[in-house]
Coordinates of C-alpha atoms in Angstrom, one line a residue:
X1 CA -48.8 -128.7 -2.6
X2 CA -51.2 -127.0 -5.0
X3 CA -49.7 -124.0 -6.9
X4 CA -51.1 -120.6 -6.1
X5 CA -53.0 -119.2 -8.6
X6 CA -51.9 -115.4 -9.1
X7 CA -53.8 -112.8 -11.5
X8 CA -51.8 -109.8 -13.1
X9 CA -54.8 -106.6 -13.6
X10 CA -52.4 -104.4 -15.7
X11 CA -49.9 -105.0 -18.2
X12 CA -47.5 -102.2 -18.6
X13 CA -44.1 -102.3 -17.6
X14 CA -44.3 -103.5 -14.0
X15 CA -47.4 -105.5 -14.9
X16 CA -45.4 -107.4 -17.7
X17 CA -42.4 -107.7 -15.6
X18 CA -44.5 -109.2 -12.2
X19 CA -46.0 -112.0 -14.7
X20 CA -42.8 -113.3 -16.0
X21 CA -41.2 -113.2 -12.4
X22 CA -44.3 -115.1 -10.8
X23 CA -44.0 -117.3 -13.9
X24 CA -40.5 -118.6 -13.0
X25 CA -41.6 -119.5 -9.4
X26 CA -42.1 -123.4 -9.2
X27 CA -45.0 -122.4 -6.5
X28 CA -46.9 -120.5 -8.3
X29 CA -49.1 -119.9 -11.6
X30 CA -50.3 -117.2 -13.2
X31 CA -53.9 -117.8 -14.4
X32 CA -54.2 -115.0 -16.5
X33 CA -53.3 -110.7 -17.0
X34 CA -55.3 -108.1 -18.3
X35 CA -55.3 -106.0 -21.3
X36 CA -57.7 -103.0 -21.8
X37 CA -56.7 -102.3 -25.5
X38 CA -55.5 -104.8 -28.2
X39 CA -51.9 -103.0 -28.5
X40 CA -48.2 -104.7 -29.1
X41 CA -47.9 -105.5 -25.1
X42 CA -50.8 -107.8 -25.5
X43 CA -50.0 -109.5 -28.6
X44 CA -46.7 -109.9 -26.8
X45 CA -48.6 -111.4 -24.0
X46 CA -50.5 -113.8 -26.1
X47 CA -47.1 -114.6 -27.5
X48 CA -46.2 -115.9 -24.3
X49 CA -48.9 -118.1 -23.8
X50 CA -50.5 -115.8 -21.3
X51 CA -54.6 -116.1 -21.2
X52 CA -56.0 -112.6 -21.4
X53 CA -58.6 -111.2 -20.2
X54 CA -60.5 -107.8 -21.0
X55 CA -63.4 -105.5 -19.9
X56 CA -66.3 -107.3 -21.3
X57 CA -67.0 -104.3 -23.8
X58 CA -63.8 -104.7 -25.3
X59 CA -63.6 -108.3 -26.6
X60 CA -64.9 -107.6 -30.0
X61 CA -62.1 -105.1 -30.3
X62 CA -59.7 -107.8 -29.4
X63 CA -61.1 -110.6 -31.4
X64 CA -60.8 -108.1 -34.5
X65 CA -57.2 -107.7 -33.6
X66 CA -57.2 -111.7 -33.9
X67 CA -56.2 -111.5 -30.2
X68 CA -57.8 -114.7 -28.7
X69 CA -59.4 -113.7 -25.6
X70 CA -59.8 -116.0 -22.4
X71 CA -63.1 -114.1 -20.6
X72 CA -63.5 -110.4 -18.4
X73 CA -61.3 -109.2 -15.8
X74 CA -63.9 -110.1 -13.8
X75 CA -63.5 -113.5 -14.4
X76 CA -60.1 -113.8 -13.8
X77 CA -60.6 -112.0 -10.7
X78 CA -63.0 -114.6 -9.1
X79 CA -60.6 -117.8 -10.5
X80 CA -57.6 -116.3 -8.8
X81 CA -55.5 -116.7 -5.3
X82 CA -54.2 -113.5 -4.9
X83 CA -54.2 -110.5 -8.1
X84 CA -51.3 -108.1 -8.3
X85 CA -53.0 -105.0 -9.5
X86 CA -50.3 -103.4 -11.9
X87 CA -52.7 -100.7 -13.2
X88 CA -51.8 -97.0 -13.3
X89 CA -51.0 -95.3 -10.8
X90 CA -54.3 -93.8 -8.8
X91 CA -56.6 -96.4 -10.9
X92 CA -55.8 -99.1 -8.8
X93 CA -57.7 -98.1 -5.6
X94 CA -60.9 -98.3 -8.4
X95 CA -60.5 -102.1 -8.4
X96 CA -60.7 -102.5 -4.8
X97 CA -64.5 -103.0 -4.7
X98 CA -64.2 -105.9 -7.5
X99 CA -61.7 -107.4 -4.8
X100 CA -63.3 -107.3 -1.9
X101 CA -66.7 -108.7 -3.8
X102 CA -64.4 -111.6 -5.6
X103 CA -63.0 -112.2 -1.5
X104 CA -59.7 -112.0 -3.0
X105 CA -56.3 -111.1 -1.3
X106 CA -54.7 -107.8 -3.8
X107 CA -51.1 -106.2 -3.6
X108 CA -50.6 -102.3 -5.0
X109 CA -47.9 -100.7 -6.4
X110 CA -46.4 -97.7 -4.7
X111 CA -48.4 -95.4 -7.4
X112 CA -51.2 -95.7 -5.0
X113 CA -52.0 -93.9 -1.9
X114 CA -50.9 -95.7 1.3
X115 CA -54.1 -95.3 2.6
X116 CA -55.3 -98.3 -0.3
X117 CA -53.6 -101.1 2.3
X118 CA -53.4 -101.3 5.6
X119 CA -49.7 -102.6 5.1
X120 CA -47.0 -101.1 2.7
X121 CA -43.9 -103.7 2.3
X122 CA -40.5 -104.4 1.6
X123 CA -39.5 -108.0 1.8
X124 CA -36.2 -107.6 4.1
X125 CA -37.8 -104.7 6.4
X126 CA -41.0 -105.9 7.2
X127 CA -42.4 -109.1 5.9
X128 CA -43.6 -110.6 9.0
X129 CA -46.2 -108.0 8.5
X130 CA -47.9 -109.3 5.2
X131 CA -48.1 -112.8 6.3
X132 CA -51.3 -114.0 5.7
X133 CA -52.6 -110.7 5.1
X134 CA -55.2 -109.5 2.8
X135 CA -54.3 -106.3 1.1
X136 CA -51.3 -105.0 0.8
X137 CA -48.8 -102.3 -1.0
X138 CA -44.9 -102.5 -2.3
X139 CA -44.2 -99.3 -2.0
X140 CA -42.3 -97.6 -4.6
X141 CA -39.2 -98.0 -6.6
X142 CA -37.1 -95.6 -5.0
X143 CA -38.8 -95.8 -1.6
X144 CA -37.9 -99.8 -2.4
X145 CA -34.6 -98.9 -2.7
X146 CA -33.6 -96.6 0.3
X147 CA -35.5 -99.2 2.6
X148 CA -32.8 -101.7 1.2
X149 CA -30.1 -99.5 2.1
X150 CA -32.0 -98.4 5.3
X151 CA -33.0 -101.1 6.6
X152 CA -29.2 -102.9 7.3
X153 CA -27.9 -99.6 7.9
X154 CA -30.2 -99.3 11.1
X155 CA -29.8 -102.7 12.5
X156 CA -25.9 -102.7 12.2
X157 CA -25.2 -99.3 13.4
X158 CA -28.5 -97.6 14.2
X159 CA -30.0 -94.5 12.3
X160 CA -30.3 -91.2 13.5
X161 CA -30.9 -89.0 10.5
X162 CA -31.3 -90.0 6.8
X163 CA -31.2 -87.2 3.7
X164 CA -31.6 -88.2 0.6
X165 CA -32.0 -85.9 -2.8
X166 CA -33.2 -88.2 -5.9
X167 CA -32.7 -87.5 -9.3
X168 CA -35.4 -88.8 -11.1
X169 CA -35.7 -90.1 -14.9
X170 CA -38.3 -87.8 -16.7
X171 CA -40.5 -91.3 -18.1
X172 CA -39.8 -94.8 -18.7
X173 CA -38.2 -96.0 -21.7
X174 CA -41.3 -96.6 -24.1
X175 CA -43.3 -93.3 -22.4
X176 CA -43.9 -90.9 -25.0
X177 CA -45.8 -88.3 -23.0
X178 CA -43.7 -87.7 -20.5
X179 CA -41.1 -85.2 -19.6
X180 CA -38.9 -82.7 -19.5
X181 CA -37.0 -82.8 -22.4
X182 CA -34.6 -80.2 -21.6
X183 CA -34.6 -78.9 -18.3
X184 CA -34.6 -80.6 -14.3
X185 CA -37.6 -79.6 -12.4
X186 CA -37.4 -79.6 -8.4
X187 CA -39.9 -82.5 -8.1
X188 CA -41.7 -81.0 -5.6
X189 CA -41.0 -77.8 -5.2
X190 CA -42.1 -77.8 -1.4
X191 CA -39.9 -80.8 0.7
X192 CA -40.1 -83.3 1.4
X193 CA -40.9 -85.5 -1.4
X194 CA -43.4 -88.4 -1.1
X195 CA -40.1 -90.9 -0.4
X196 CA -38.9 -89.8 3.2
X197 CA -42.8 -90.2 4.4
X198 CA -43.5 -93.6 2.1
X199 CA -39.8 -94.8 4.1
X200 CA -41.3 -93.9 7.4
X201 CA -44.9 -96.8 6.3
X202 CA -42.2 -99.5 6.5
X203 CA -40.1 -98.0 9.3
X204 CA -41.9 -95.3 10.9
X205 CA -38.9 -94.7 13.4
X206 CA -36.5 -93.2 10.6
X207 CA -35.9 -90.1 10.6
X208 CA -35.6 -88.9 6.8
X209 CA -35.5 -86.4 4.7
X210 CA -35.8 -86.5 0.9
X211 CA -36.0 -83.9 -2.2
X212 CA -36.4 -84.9 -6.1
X213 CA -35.5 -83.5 -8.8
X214 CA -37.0 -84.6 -12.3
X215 CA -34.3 -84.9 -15.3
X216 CA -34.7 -85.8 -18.5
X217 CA -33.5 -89.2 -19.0
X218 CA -35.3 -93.0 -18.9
X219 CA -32.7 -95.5 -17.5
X220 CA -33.0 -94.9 -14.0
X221 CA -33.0 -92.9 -11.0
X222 CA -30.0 -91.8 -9.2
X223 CA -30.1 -91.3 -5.0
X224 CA -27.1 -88.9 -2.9
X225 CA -27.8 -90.4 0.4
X226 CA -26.1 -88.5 3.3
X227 CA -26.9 -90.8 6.2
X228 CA -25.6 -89.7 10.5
X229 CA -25.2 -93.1 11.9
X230 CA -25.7 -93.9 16.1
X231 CA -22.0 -95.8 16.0
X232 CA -19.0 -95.0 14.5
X233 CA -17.6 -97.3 11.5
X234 CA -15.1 -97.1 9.2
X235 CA -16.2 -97.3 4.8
X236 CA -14.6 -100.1 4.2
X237 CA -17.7 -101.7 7.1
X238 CA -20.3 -99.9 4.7
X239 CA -19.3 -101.4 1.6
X240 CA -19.1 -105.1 3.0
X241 CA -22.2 -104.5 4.9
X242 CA -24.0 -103.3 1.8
X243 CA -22.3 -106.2 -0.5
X244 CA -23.2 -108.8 1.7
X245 CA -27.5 -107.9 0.9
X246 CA -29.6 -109.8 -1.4
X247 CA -30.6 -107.2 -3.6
X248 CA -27.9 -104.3 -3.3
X249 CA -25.2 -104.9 -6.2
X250 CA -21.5 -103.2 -5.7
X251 CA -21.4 -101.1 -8.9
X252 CA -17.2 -100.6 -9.8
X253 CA -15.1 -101.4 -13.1
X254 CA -14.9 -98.1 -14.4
X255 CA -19.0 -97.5 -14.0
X256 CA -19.4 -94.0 -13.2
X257 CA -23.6 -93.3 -14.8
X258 CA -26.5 -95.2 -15.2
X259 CA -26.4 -95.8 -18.8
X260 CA -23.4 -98.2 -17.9
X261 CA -25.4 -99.9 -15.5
X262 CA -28.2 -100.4 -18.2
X263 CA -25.4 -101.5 -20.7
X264 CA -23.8 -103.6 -18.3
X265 CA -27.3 -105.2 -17.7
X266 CA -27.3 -106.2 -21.7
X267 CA -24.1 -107.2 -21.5
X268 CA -25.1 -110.0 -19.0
X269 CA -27.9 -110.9 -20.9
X270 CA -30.5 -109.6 -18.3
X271 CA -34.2 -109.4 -19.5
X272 CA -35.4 -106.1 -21.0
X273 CA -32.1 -105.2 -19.3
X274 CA -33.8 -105.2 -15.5
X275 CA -31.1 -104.4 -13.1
X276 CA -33.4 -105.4 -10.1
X277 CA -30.8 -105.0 -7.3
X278 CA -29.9 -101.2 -6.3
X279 CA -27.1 -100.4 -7.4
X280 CA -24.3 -98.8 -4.9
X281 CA -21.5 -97.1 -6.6
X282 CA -18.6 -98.7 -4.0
X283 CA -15.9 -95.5 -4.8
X284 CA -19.0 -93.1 -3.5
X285 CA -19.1 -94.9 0.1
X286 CA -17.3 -92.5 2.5
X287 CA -17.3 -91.5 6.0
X288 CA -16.6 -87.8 6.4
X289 CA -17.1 -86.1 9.6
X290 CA -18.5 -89.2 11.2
X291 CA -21.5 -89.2 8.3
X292 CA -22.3 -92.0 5.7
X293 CA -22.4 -90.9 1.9
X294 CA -22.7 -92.7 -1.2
X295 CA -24.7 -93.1 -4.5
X296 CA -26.9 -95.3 -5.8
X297 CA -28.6 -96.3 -8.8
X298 CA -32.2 -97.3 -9.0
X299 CA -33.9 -99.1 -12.2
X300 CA -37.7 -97.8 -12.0
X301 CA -38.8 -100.8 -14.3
X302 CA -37.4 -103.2 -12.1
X303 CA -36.7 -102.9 -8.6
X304 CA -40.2 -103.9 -7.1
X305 CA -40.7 -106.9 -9.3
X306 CA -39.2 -109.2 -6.6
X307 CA -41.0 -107.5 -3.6
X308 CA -44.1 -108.1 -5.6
X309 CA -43.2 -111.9 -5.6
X310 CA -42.1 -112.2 -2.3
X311 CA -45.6 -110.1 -1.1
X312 CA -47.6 -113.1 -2.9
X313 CA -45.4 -115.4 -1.0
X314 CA -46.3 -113.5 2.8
X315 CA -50.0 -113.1 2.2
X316 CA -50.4 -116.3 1.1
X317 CA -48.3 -117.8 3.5
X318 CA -46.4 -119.6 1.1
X319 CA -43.3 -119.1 3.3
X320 CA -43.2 -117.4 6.9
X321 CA -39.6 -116.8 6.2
X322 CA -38.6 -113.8 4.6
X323 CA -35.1 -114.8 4.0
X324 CA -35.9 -118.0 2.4
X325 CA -38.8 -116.3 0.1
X326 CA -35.9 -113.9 -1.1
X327 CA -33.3 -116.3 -1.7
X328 CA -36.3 -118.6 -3.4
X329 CA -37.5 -115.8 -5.4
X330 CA -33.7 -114.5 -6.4
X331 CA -32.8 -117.7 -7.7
X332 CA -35.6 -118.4 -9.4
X333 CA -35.2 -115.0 -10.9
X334 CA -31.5 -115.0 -11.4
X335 CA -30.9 -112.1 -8.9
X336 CA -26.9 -111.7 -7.5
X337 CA -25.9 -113.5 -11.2

């Protein structure tokens, strides 16, 4: 069977990330990603063998750069399967037009609206959706990671009430613009947040309710998740329940903050030091007064990379099954290592 042919439009940190994922996948290719200026991601790109394509206006720029360029985004667009559009966050709905002209299937990022897709998706909750679909959008990396937690929570013991209060990093890593520097900002002000209502486009039966809080740090958000379960169940349930998921990582040995979880991801020799599983600090997980608490760690750079993967998979009906596109897609990737 023919590869499919998969086209990256963005090539920042999830963009990057999504190519090199799909690029490990022995049914996939990627044809191609786009840059819109000739900076040090796509001379890394080029690097990698990657064939790049630009707005046509651009290609002298690149060329000057000595940044061989393979033809426009539109182009690459028309030559490609499916696209994964990794561009910022409230851009992407711009490129929907180009899509629908090109007749090609497009997966968002959960920087969009959920109004740009008729399907937001997470590969364990609700992957039957996507199959064969045209548009869709993973949603984001901490909405991502509560439907992981959610998700088994519900169908073990049923959920009756979820709240959840995030502590969000202030940028990524290699953002320069963003903030605070010294201060947490509630993150919205007015509750919820965006997460509880993004939660409820994969499982709209949830009842949740979530509150952020900005802080100045990169590695990773941090979740307090106070969850009223339908049955009653002991920790020691929760902890096995949550091991035994494909993409939820038991977090012990002394780790007690994120930046061990980031230096634990160098340690084992994980790219760019993705952690793409959450991660569940096992001492948190308690039962008090017949409620479920815990922590858990979530790496903003990573988290969605394999959704993204296993979303080409669905809509392209690759595989119908979502547990054998995750298990493909986490070997390939080295996910549970």
């Amino acid at each position: 069977m023919s590869k499919i042919k998969v086209a990256i439009n963005g090539y920042g940190t999830i963009g990057k990330r999504v190519a090199d994922a799909v690029s490990l996948q022995n049914d996939m290719e990627i044809i191609g990603i786009s840059k819109t200026r000739p900076n040090f991601e796509a001379r890394t790109a080029a690097l990698k063998k990657y064939n790049i394509y630009v707005p046509g206006e651009k290609t002298d720029a690149f060329k000057k750069e000595g940044i061989a360029v393979a033809g426009t985004i539109e182009e690459m667009i028309k030559a490609a399967d499916i696209v994964v559009d990794c561009t910022p966050g409230k851009v992407g709905v711009s490129n929907k037009a180009l899509y629908e002209k090109e007749g090609v299937k497009a997966i968002w990022q959960g920087g969009e609206s959920k109004d740009v897709a008729p399907i937001s998706f997470n590969a364990e909750a609700n992957y039957e959706t996507a199959i064969g679909a045209d548009y869709a959008r993973v949603v984001s990396c901490n909405t991502t990671g509560l439907c992981r937690v959610i998700y088994p929570l519900d169908q073990a013991y049923g959920v009756e009430k979820v709240r959840v209060t995030i502590v969000r990093r202030g940028g990524d890593p290699g953002d320069i613009k963003s903030g605070p520097i010294d201060a947490l900002v509630a993150d919205p002000v007015k509750l919820p947040s965006h997460h509880g209502p993004d939660v409820n486009t994969i499982m709209p039966h949830i009842n949740i309710t979530s509150a952020a809080i900005k802080a100045p740090t990169t590695f990773m958000h941090l979740h307090v998740l106070n969850i009223k379960l339908k049955k009653d169940c002991a920790a020691d349930e929760i902890k096995s329940l949550l091991a035994s998921r494909p993409r939820i990582r038991m977090i012990a040995d002394g780790i007690s903050s994120t930046a061990e979880i980031i230096e634990l991801g160098r340690d084992t020799g994980r790219p760019r030091n993705d952690i793409w599983e959450n991660c569940v600090f096992k001492d948190s997980v308690s039962i008090d007064d017949g409620e479920l608490y815990l922590f858990q760690a979530i790496h903003q750079e990573s988290d969605v990379i394999p959704e993204n993967v296993d979303a080409i998979r669905a809509m392209t009906g690759l595989e119908k099954d979502n547990k054998k596109s995750i298990e493909k897609t986490n070997k390939a990737m080295g996910i549970g290592l």
